[in-house]
Amino acid sequence: MQSNPLSETAPASTSIPQPSSTPSASLCTSLLHVDSHLNHLFADVAPPLHVSSTFQYSSDPSKLIPAKDTSLTFDPSTDHIYSRLTAPNGTRLEALLTSLIGGPSLAYGSGLAALFGAYTLLNPRKVAITDGYHGSHGILDIFKRLTHLELLPLSRADELGHGDVIHVETPLNPYGEARNVAHHASIAEKTGAVLLVDATLAPPPLQDPFAQGAHIVMHSGTKYIGGHTDLLLGVLATRNKEWFTQLALDRMYTGGVAGSMECWLAVRSLRTMEVRVTRQSESASALVDWLEKARSGDGPNKDVVGKVLAKVRHASLQEEAKDEDGWLRQQMKGWGALFAFNLKKDELAKRLPSKLKLFMHATSLGGVESLIEWRAMSDEKADPTMLRVSVGLERWEDLRDDLLKGFEALVEEERL
């Protein structure tokens, strides 16, 4: 990997500790126990919430080290100073995230705060990006205004140079379709560009972007990491030590750190993450299979579904998914819990959410409850016939029946 020029300006007087990224056991076991080394001060089985914003210095004068001392180091499990740098709940969360993602990780106040941190670090001249979450494009618009950043489509990534960024979101919001990380990693290697992967829609155990050649992995932790629709969180992970140090320092000065309450909630959520994400992905794939077969006239309920459903999009339906040895099956160990479909008329898409009982009509994704969104409500560029679906932990057959009743109601209204 190429060196980052910004890392050369990191203050030599500060050393940011990096948690180990090597899990001691399976993912599910690691997420329950990898932070056990932080329990030595407390007897709580469930980690406590620490609300203090500042922490006392040692009462022993011999242990007081002035900030100007170039040998300054600290143990983040005990030596907290101020919560904009480290705090107990954030340190615990980052230990878990490091094990989960496979690289030293930092928590931010939101996914977009994390992405802003990544681009502040890299400060590229050009970024190759296509489609995806509109919030990410909003962050890049800020940098266009501040630095005259140039944006290129991913198809022109081979025109990038050293220090530029290839921004790959996979699976892609709002469609749930995957992009080839290894392919873009090879382009990054040839051009000297940095490969940044937004892996929000397929967290572990569904994919491992570092294994495919990513340099930085980003997650909106609000989604599957949080998993309960009750927190805002962002995550950056990198195996580059200089970048990690600079990211931590930048976060301290820009104030993008995640709050203690959010970190505490996220730790709770990570304990069950593998179970949740695996179940959600399996249920979504079953729903997609049912919808696509009915749409194409090759399955049950085709007489109803076929009258209103125009198109279904999901990683499991990509042409590459048919190749058992192809990149898509090598990259993903599950197809993801988000997909999209288009109805045959704008008005049908607008009305469908009101016909459903189990799907809540709301934006966002990744929670234990299933959501459906007429995407035009939050994305001005969205096709008005499209609905985005985030599958939760309900039994998939119950969700299927709810959708079927909704389609039946639309068909009946069209007859009147």
CSV table of C-alpha atoms in Angstrom, one decimal:
chain,number,residue,atom,x,y,z
A,1,MET,CA,0.0,0.0,0.0
A,2,GLN,CA,1.2,3.5,-0.8
A,3,SER,CA,2.1,5.9,2.0
A,4,ASN,CA,-0.3,8.7,2.9
A,5,PRO,CA,1.4,12.1,2.7
A,6,LEU,CA,-0.9,13.4,5.5
A,7,SER,CA,0.6,10.9,7.9
A,8,GLU,CA,3.9,12.7,7.8
A,9,THR,CA,2.3,15.7,9.5
A,10,ALA,CA,0.9,13.7,12.5
A,11,PRO,CA,2.2,15.2,15.8
A,12,ALA,CA,5.1,13.1,17.0
A,13,SER,CA,4.2,13.8,20.6
A,14,THR,CA,1.0,11.7,20.5
A,15,SER,CA,0.7,7.9,20.2
A,16,ILE,CA,-2.8,6.6,19.6
A,17,PRO,CA,-3.2,3.0,20.8
A,18,GLN,CA,-4.5,0.5,18.3
A,19,PRO,CA,-6.7,-2.5,19.4
A,20,SER,CA,-5.8,-5.9,18.2
A,21,SER,CA,-7.7,-6.9,15.0
A,22,THR,CA,-7.2,-10.7,15.5
A,23,PRO,CA,-10.3,-12.4,16.8
A,24,SER,CA,-9.7,-15.1,19.3
A,25,ALA,CA,-12.6,-17.3,18.1
A,26,SER,CA,-15.6,-17.4,15.8
A,27,LEU,CA,-17.3,-14.1,15.0
A,28,CYS,CA,-20.3,-14.8,17.2
A,29,THR,CA,-18.0,-15.8,20.2
A,30,SER,CA,-15.6,-12.9,19.6
A,31,LEU,CA,-18.4,-10.3,19.7
A,32,LEU,CA,-19.4,-11.6,23.1
A,33,HIS,CA,-15.9,-11.9,24.7
A,34,VAL,CA,-13.2,-10.0,22.8
A,35,ASP,CA,-13.6,-7.0,25.0
A,36,SER,CA,-13.3,-9.0,28.3
A,37,HIS,CA,-9.9,-7.4,29.0
A,38,LEU,CA,-11.8,-4.2,29.7
A,39,ASN,CA,-13.7,-5.8,32.6
A,40,HIS,CA,-10.9,-5.7,35.1
A,41,LEU,CA,-12.2,-2.5,36.8
A,42,PHE,CA,-15.8,-3.7,37.1
A,43,ALA,CA,-17.8,-6.8,38.1
A,44,ASP,CA,-20.7,-6.1,35.8
A,45,VAL,CA,-21.7,-8.8,33.3
A,46,ALA,CA,-23.4,-6.2,31.2
A,47,PRO,CA,-21.0,-3.4,30.5
A,48,PRO,CA,-22.0,-0.2,32.4
A,49,LEU,CA,-22.8,3.2,30.8
A,50,HIS,CA,-20.2,5.9,31.6
A,51,VAL,CA,-21.7,9.4,31.1
A,52,SER,CA,-18.7,11.6,32.3
A,53,SER,CA,-17.2,13.9,29.7
A,54,THR,CA,-13.9,14.3,31.6
A,55,PHE,CA,-11.8,12.1,33.9
A,56,GLN,CA,-9.5,12.8,36.9
A,57,TYR,CA,-5.8,12.7,36.5
A,58,SER,CA,-3.8,10.5,38.8
A,59,SER,CA,-3.5,11.6,42.4
A,60,ASP,CA,0.2,10.4,42.3
A,61,PRO,CA,2.3,13.4,41.0
A,62,SER,CA,5.0,10.9,39.8
A,63,LYS,CA,2.5,9.6,37.3
A,64,LEU,CA,1.6,13.0,35.8
A,65,ILE,CA,3.1,13.3,32.3
A,66,PRO,CA,2.8,16.7,30.6
A,67,ALA,CA,1.3,16.8,27.1
A,68,LYS,CA,4.5,18.2,25.6
A,69,ASP,CA,6.5,15.1,26.6
A,70,THR,CA,7.3,13.4,23.3
A,71,SER,CA,7.1,9.9,24.9
A,72,LEU,CA,3.4,10.4,25.8
A,73,THR,CA,1.4,7.2,25.6
A,74,PHE,CA,-1.7,6.0,27.4
A,75,ASP,CA,-3.7,2.9,28.1
A,76,PRO,CA,-7.2,3.6,26.8
A,77,SER,CA,-8.8,1.1,29.2
A,78,THR,CA,-7.7,3.1,32.2
A,79,ASP,CA,-6.1,6.4,31.3
A,80,HIS,CA,-9.0,8.4,29.9
A,81,ILE,CA,-8.5,12.2,29.9
A,82,TYR,CA,-11.4,13.7,27.9
A,83,SER,CA,-14.2,12.0,26.1
A,84,ARG,CA,-13.5,13.8,22.8
A,85,LEU,CA,-10.3,11.6,22.6
A,86,THR,CA,-11.4,8.4,24.4
A,87,ALA,CA,-14.0,7.2,26.9
A,88,PRO,CA,-14.8,3.8,28.4
A,89,ASN,CA,-17.8,3.0,26.3
A,90,GLY,CA,-16.1,4.1,23.1
A,91,THR,CA,-13.0,2.1,23.8
A,92,ARG,CA,-15.0,-1.0,24.4
A,93,LEU,CA,-17.0,-0.5,21.2
A,94,GLU,CA,-13.9,0.0,19.1
A,95,ALA,CA,-12.3,-3.2,20.5
A,96,LEU,CA,-15.4,-5.1,19.3
A,97,LEU,CA,-15.5,-3.3,15.9
A,98,THR,CA,-11.8,-4.0,15.3
A,99,SER,CA,-12.4,-7.7,15.8
A,100,LEU,CA,-15.6,-7.6,13.7
A,101,ILE,CA,-14.2,-5.7,10.7
A,102,GLY,CA,-10.6,-7.0,10.8
A,103,GLY,CA,-8.8,-3.7,11.2
A,104,PRO,CA,-8.2,-1.0,13.8
A,105,SER,CA,-11.5,0.8,14.0
A,106,LEU,CA,-12.8,4.2,15.1
A,107,ALA,CA,-16.4,5.2,16.0
A,108,TYR,CA,-18.0,8.4,14.8
A,109,GLY,CA,-21.2,10.3,15.5
A,110,SER,CA,-22.8,9.0,12.2
A,111,GLY,CA,-21.9,7.3,9.0
A,112,LEU,CA,-21.5,10.6,7.2
A,113,ALA,CA,-19.3,11.9,10.0
A,114,ALA,CA,-17.1,8.9,9.4
A,115,LEU,CA,-17.0,9.5,5.7
A,116,PHE,CA,-16.2,13.1,6.2
A,117,GLY,CA,-13.3,12.0,8.4
A,118,ALA,CA,-12.0,9.7,5.7
A,119,TYR,CA,-12.0,12.4,3.0
A,120,THR,CA,-10.5,14.9,5.4
A,121,LEU,CA,-7.6,12.4,5.9
A,122,LEU,CA,-7.1,11.6,2.2
A,123,ASN,CA,-7.9,15.0,0.7
A,124,PRO,CA,-7.9,13.6,-2.9
A,125,ARG,CA,-7.8,15.5,-6.1
A,126,LYS,CA,-10.2,13.1,-7.8
A,127,VAL,CA,-12.7,10.5,-6.7
A,128,ALA,CA,-14.3,7.8,-8.8
A,129,ILE,CA,-17.8,7.0,-7.6
A,130,THR,CA,-21.1,5.9,-9.3
A,131,ASP,CA,-24.6,6.0,-7.8
A,132,GLY,CA,-25.1,4.8,-4.2
A,133,TYR,CA,-26.2,6.6,-1.1
A,134,HIS,CA,-27.1,10.2,-1.8
A,135,GLY,CA,-25.6,11.3,1.5
A,136,SER,CA,-22.2,10.2,0.4
A,137,HIS,CA,-22.5,12.4,-2.7
A,138,GLY,CA,-23.5,15.2,-0.3
A,139,ILE,CA,-20.2,14.9,1.5
A,140,LEU,CA,-18.3,14.9,-1.8
A,141,ASP,CA,-20.2,18.1,-2.8
A,142,ILE,CA,-18.7,19.8,0.3
A,143,PHE,CA,-15.2,18.8,-0.8
A,144,LYS,CA,-15.9,20.0,-4.3
A,145,ARG,CA,-16.8,23.4,-2.8
A,146,LEU,CA,-13.8,23.5,-0.5
A,147,THR,CA,-11.0,21.9,-2.6
A,148,HIS,CA,-12.3,21.8,-6.2
A,149,LEU,CA,-12.5,18.0,-6.0
A,150,GLU,CA,-13.2,16.3,-9.4
A,151,LEU,CA,-15.6,13.4,-9.6
A,152,LEU,CA,-15.4,10.7,-12.1
A,153,PRO,CA,-17.6,7.6,-12.7
A,154,LEU,CA,-16.2,4.3,-11.5
A,155,SER,CA,-15.9,3.2,-15.1
A,156,ARG,CA,-13.0,5.8,-15.4
A,157,ALA,CA,-11.2,4.8,-12.2
A,158,ASP,CA,-8.1,3.9,-14.3
A,159,GLU,CA,-7.7,7.6,-14.9
A,160,LEU,CA,-6.9,8.3,-11.2
A,161,GLY,CA,-3.5,8.9,-9.8
A,162,HIS,CA,-1.6,8.5,-6.6
A,163,GLY,CA,-3.7,9.6,-3.6
A,164,ASP,CA,-7.0,9.8,-5.4
A,165,VAL,CA,-9.9,7.6,-4.2
A,166,ILE,CA,-11.9,4.8,-5.7
A,167,HIS,CA,-15.2,4.9,-3.7
A,168,VAL,CA,-17.0,1.6,-3.9
A,169,GLU,CA,-20.3,1.1,-2.1
A,170,THR,CA,-21.3,-2.5,-2.0
A,171,PRO,CA,-24.0,-3.6,-1.9
A,172,LEU,CA,-25.3,-0.5,-3.5
A,173,ASN,CA,-28.0,1.6,-1.8
A,174,PRO,CA,-31.0,1.5,-2.6
A,175,TYR,CA,-30.8,-1.6,-4.8
A,176,GLY,CA,-28.9,-4.1,-2.7
A,177,GLU,CA,-26.8,-5.1,-5.7
A,178,ALA,CA,-23.1,-5.8,-5.2
A,179,ARG,CA,-19.9,-4.3,-6.8
A,180,ASN,CA,-16.7,-6.2,-7.4
A,181,VAL,CA,-14.2,-5.0,-4.7
A,182,ALA,CA,-11.3,-7.1,-5.9
A,183,HIS,CA,-11.6,-5.6,-9.4
A,184,HIS,CA,-11.4,-2.1,-8.1
A,185,ALA,CA,-8.5,-3.1,-5.7
A,186,SER,CA,-6.5,-4.1,-8.8
A,187,ILE,CA,-7.2,-0.7,-10.3
A,188,ALA,CA,-6.1,1.0,-7.1
A,189,GLU,CA,-2.9,-1.0,-7.1
A,190,LYS,CA,-2.1,0.0,-10.7
A,191,THR,CA,-2.9,3.7,-10.2
A,192,GLY,CA,-1.8,4.3,-6.6
A,193,ALA,CA,-5.3,5.3,-5.7
A,194,VAL,CA,-6.9,4.5,-2.3
A,195,LEU,CA,-9.8,2.0,-2.3
A,196,LEU,CA,-12.5,3.1,0.2
A,197,VAL,CA,-15.3,0.6,0.6
A,198,ASP,CA,-18.7,1.5,2.1
A,199,ALA,CA,-19.8,-1.9,3.3
A,200,THR,CA,-22.8,-0.7,5.3
A,201,LEU,CA,-25.3,-3.0,3.5
A,202,ALA,CA,-23.4,-6.2,4.0
A,203,PRO,CA,-21.5,-6.2,7.3
A,204,PRO,CA,-19.7,-9.3,8.6
A,205,PRO,CA,-20.3,-12.1,8.3
A,206,LEU,CA,-21.6,-11.3,4.8
A,207,GLN,CA,-18.4,-9.9,3.4
A,208,ASP,CA,-14.9,-8.9,4.3
A,209,PRO,CA,-13.6,-5.9,2.1
A,210,PHE,CA,-10.1,-6.1,3.6
A,211,ALA,CA,-9.8,-9.6,2.2
A,212,GLN,CA,-10.7,-8.2,-1.2
A,213,GLY,CA,-8.1,-5.5,-1.1
A,214,ALA,CA,-9.8,-2.5,0.5
A,215,HIS,CA,-7.6,0.2,2.2
A,216,ILE,CA,-10.3,1.8,4.3
A,217,VAL,CA,-13.7,0.2,5.2
A,218,MET,CA,-16.6,2.4,6.3
A,219,HIS,CA,-19.9,1.5,7.9
A,220,SER,CA,-22.9,3.5,8.8
A,221,GLY,CA,-23.2,1.9,12.2
A,222,THR,CA,-26.7,3.3,12.5
A,223,LYS,CA,-27.8,0.4,10.4
A,224,TYR,CA,-26.8,-3.3,11.1
A,225,ILE,CA,-24.2,-2.6,13.7
A,226,GLY,CA,-26.8,-0.7,15.7
A,227,GLY,CA,-29.6,-2.9,14.5
A,228,HIS,CA,-32.4,-1.6,16.7
A,229,THR,CA,-33.2,1.8,15.1
A,230,ASP,CA,-32.2,3.7,18.3
A,231,LEU,CA,-28.7,5.2,17.6
A,232,LEU,CA,-26.6,7.1,15.1
A,233,LEU,CA,-23.1,5.8,14.6
A,234,GLY,CA,-20.3,5.7,12.0
A,235,VAL,CA,-17.2,3.5,11.7
A,236,LEU,CA,-13.9,3.7,9.9
A,237,ALA,CA,-11.4,0.9,9.8
A,238,THR,CA,-7.9,0.8,8.3
A,239,ARG,CA,-4.8,-1.4,8.7
A,240,ASN,CA,-2.5,1.6,7.9
A,241,LYS,CA,-1.1,2.7,11.3
A,242,GLU,CA,-0.3,6.2,10.2
A,243,TRP,CA,-3.8,6.7,8.8
A,244,PHE,CA,-5.3,5.4,12.0
A,245,THR,CA,-3.3,7.8,14.1
A,246,GLN,CA,-4.2,10.7,11.9
A,247,LEU,CA,-7.9,9.8,11.8
A,248,ALA,CA,-8.0,9.6,15.6
A,249,LEU,CA,-6.4,13.0,15.9
A,250,ASP,CA,-8.6,14.6,13.3
A,251,ARG,CA,-11.7,13.1,15.0
A,252,MET,CA,-10.6,14.7,18.3
A,253,TYR,CA,-10.2,18.1,16.8
A,254,THR,CA,-13.3,18.0,14.5
A,255,GLY,CA,-15.5,16.6,17.3
A,256,GLY,CA,-16.9,13.7,15.3
A,257,VAL,CA,-16.6,11.2,18.1
A,258,ALA,CA,-19.6,9.0,19.0
A,259,GLY,CA,-21.3,9.7,22.2
A,260,SER,CA,-21.1,7.3,25.2
A,261,MET,CA,-24.7,6.4,25.1
A,262,GLU,CA,-24.5,5.5,21.4
A,263,CYS,CA,-21.4,3.4,22.0
A,264,TRP,CA,-23.0,1.6,24.9
A,265,LEU,CA,-26.1,0.8,22.8
A,266,ALA,CA,-23.9,-0.4,19.9
A,267,VAL,CA,-22.0,-2.7,22.3
A,268,ARG,CA,-25.3,-4.2,23.3
A,269,SER,CA,-26.2,-4.6,19.6
A,270,LEU,CA,-23.0,-6.2,18.5
A,271,ARG,CA,-23.5,-9.1,20.9
A,272,THR,CA,-26.3,-10.4,18.6
A,273,MET,CA,-25.1,-9.1,15.3
A,274,GLU,CA,-24.1,-12.3,13.6
A,275,VAL,CA,-27.4,-14.0,14.5
A,276,ARG,CA,-29.4,-10.9,13.3
A,277,VAL,CA,-27.6,-10.3,10.1
A,278,THR,CA,-27.6,-13.9,9.0
A,279,ARG,CA,-31.3,-14.3,9.6
A,280,GLN,CA,-32.2,-11.0,7.9
A,281,SER,CA,-30.2,-11.9,4.9
A,282,GLU,CA,-31.7,-15.3,4.6
A,283,SER,CA,-35.2,-13.9,4.9
A,284,ALA,CA,-34.6,-11.2,2.3
A,285,SER,CA,-33.3,-13.7,-0.2
A,286,ALA,CA,-36.4,-15.9,0.3
A,287,LEU,CA,-38.6,-12.9,-0.3
A,288,VAL,CA,-36.7,-11.8,-3.4
A,289,ASP,CA,-36.9,-15.3,-4.8
A,290,TRP,CA,-40.7,-15.4,-4.2
A,291,LEU,CA,-41.2,-11.9,-5.8
A,292,GLU,CA,-39.1,-12.6,-8.8
A,293,LYS,CA,-40.7,-15.9,-9.6
A,294,ALA,CA,-44.2,-14.4,-9.2
A,295,ARG,CA,-43.2,-11.4,-11.4
A,296,SER,CA,-41.9,-13.7,-14.1
A,297,GLY,CA,-44.9,-15.9,-14.1
A,298,ASP,CA,-43.0,-18.9,-12.7
A,299,GLY,CA,-44.3,-19.1,-9.2
A,300,PRO,CA,-47.3,-19.0,-6.8
A,301,ASN,CA,-49.3,-15.8,-6.7
A,302,LYS,CA,-48.2,-14.8,-10.2
A,303,ASP,CA,-51.7,-13.7,-11.1
A,304,VAL,CA,-51.7,-11.0,-8.5
A,305,VAL,CA,-48.0,-10.0,-8.2
A,306,GLY,CA,-47.5,-10.0,-11.9
A,307,LYS,CA,-50.2,-7.3,-12.4
A,308,VAL,CA,-48.4,-4.7,-10.3
A,309,LEU,CA,-44.7,-5.7,-10.0
A,310,ALA,CA,-42.4,-4.6,-12.7
A,311,LYS,CA,-38.8,-5.3,-11.5
A,312,VAL,CA,-36.9,-6.7,-8.5
A,313,ARG,CA,-33.3,-5.8,-7.7
A,314,HIS,CA,-31.0,-7.7,-5.2
A,315,ALA,CA,-27.5,-9.2,-5.3
A,316,SER,CA,-29.0,-12.7,-5.5
A,317,LEU,CA,-30.6,-11.8,-8.9
A,318,GLN,CA,-27.4,-10.5,-10.5
A,319,GLU,CA,-26.1,-12.4,-13.4
A,320,GLU,CA,-22.8,-13.1,-11.7
A,321,ALA,CA,-24.6,-14.9,-8.8
A,322,LYS,CA,-25.1,-17.8,-11.2
A,323,ASP,CA,-21.4,-18.5,-11.4
A,324,GLU,CA,-20.4,-20.7,-8.4
A,325,ASP,CA,-16.8,-19.8,-8.8
A,326,GLY,CA,-17.3,-16.1,-9.8
A,327,TRP,CA,-16.3,-13.0,-8.0
A,328,LEU,CA,-19.8,-12.4,-6.4
A,329,ARG,CA,-19.9,-15.7,-4.6
A,330,GLN,CA,-16.3,-15.3,-3.6
A,331,GLN,CA,-17.0,-11.8,-2.2
A,332,MET,CA,-20.3,-12.4,-0.4
A,333,LYS,CA,-21.3,-15.1,2.1
A,334,GLY,CA,-24.9,-14.0,2.0
A,335,TRP,CA,-26.9,-11.8,-0.3
A,336,GLY,CA,-27.8,-9.0,2.2
A,337,ALA,CA,-31.1,-7.9,3.8
A,338,LEU,CA,-32.0,-5.0,1.6
A,339,PHE,CA,-33.5,-5.0,-1.8
A,340,ALA,CA,-35.7,-2.8,-4.1
A,341,PHE,CA,-38.6,-3.3,-6.5
A,342,ASN,CA,-40.4,-1.2,-8.9
A,343,LEU,CA,-44.2,-1.2,-9.5
A,344,LYS,CA,-45.8,-0.5,-12.8
A,345,LYS,CA,-47.1,2.9,-11.9
A,346,ASP,CA,-45.9,5.8,-9.7
A,347,GLU,CA,-49.3,5.8,-7.9
A,348,LEU,CA,-49.1,2.1,-7.0
A,349,ALA,CA,-45.7,2.6,-5.4
A,350,LYS,CA,-47.0,5.6,-3.4
A,351,ARG,CA,-50.0,3.6,-2.1
A,352,LEU,CA,-48.5,0.2,-1.3
A,353,PRO,CA,-46.9,1.1,2.1
A,354,SER,CA,-50.3,2.2,3.4
A,355,LYS,CA,-51.7,-1.3,2.6
A,356,LEU,CA,-49.1,-3.1,4.7
A,357,LYS,CA,-49.3,-4.1,8.4
A,358,LEU,CA,-45.9,-5.6,9.2
A,359,PHE,CA,-43.7,-3.3,7.1
A,360,MET,CA,-43.3,0.2,8.6
A,361,HIS,CA,-43.2,3.0,6.1
A,362,ALA,CA,-39.9,4.8,7.1
A,363,THR,CA,-36.5,5.5,5.8
A,364,SER,CA,-33.2,3.9,7.0
A,365,LEU,CA,-32.5,0.2,7.2
A,366,GLY,CA,-30.8,-2.6,9.2
A,367,GLY,CA,-33.1,-2.7,12.2
A,368,VAL,CA,-34.9,-5.7,13.7
A,369,GLU,CA,-38.2,-4.5,12.3
A,370,SER,CA,-38.9,-4.6,8.6
A,371,LEU,CA,-39.2,-1.3,6.8
A,372,ILE,CA,-40.5,-0.3,3.3
A,373,GLU,CA,-39.9,3.2,1.8
A,374,TRP,CA,-41.4,4.8,-1.2
A,375,ARG,CA,-37.9,6.1,-2.0
A,376,ALA,CA,-39.1,9.3,-3.6
A,377,MET,CA,-39.8,10.5,0.0
A,378,SER,CA,-36.1,10.9,0.8
A,379,ASP,CA,-34.2,10.8,-2.5
A,380,GLU,CA,-35.2,13.5,-5.0
A,381,LYS,CA,-33.4,11.5,-7.8
A,382,ALA,CA,-35.2,8.2,-7.1
A,383,ASP,CA,-37.4,6.5,-9.6
A,384,PRO,CA,-41.0,7.3,-8.4
A,385,THR,CA,-42.0,3.7,-9.1
A,386,MET,CA,-39.4,2.3,-6.7
A,387,LEU,CA,-39.8,1.0,-3.1
A,388,ARG,CA,-36.8,0.0,-0.9
A,389,VAL,CA,-37.2,-2.9,1.5
A,390,SER,CA,-35.2,-3.5,4.6
A,391,VAL,CA,-36.0,-7.0,6.0
A,392,GLY,CA,-36.0,-7.4,9.8
A,393,LEU,CA,-36.4,-10.4,12.0
A,394,GLU,CA,-40.0,-11.3,11.3
A,395,ARG,CA,-40.7,-14.8,9.9
A,396,TRP,CA,-40.2,-14.3,6.1
A,397,GLU,CA,-43.5,-16.1,5.3
A,398,ASP,CA,-45.4,-13.5,7.4
A,399,LEU,CA,-43.7,-10.8,5.4
A,400,ARG,CA,-44.5,-12.5,2.2
A,401,ASP,CA,-48.2,-12.7,3.2
A,402,ASP,CA,-48.2,-9.0,4.2
A,403,LEU,CA,-46.8,-8.0,0.8
A,404,LEU,CA,-49.3,-10.3,-1.0
A,405,LYS,CA,-52.2,-8.7,0.8
A,406,GLY,CA,-50.9,-5.3,-0.2
A,407,PHE,CA,-50.6,-6.3,-3.8
A,408,GLU,CA,-54.1,-7.7,-3.7
A,409,ALA,CA,-55.5,-4.4,-2.3
A,410,LEU,CA,-53.8,-2.5,-5.1
A,411,VAL,CA,-55.2,-4.8,-7.8
A,412,GLU,CA,-58.7,-4.5,-6.3
A,413,GLU,CA,-58.4,-0.7,-6.3
A,414,GLU,CA,-57.3,-0.7,-9.9
A,415,ARG,CA,-60.5,-2.5,-10.8
A,416,LEU,CA,-62.8,0.1,-9.3
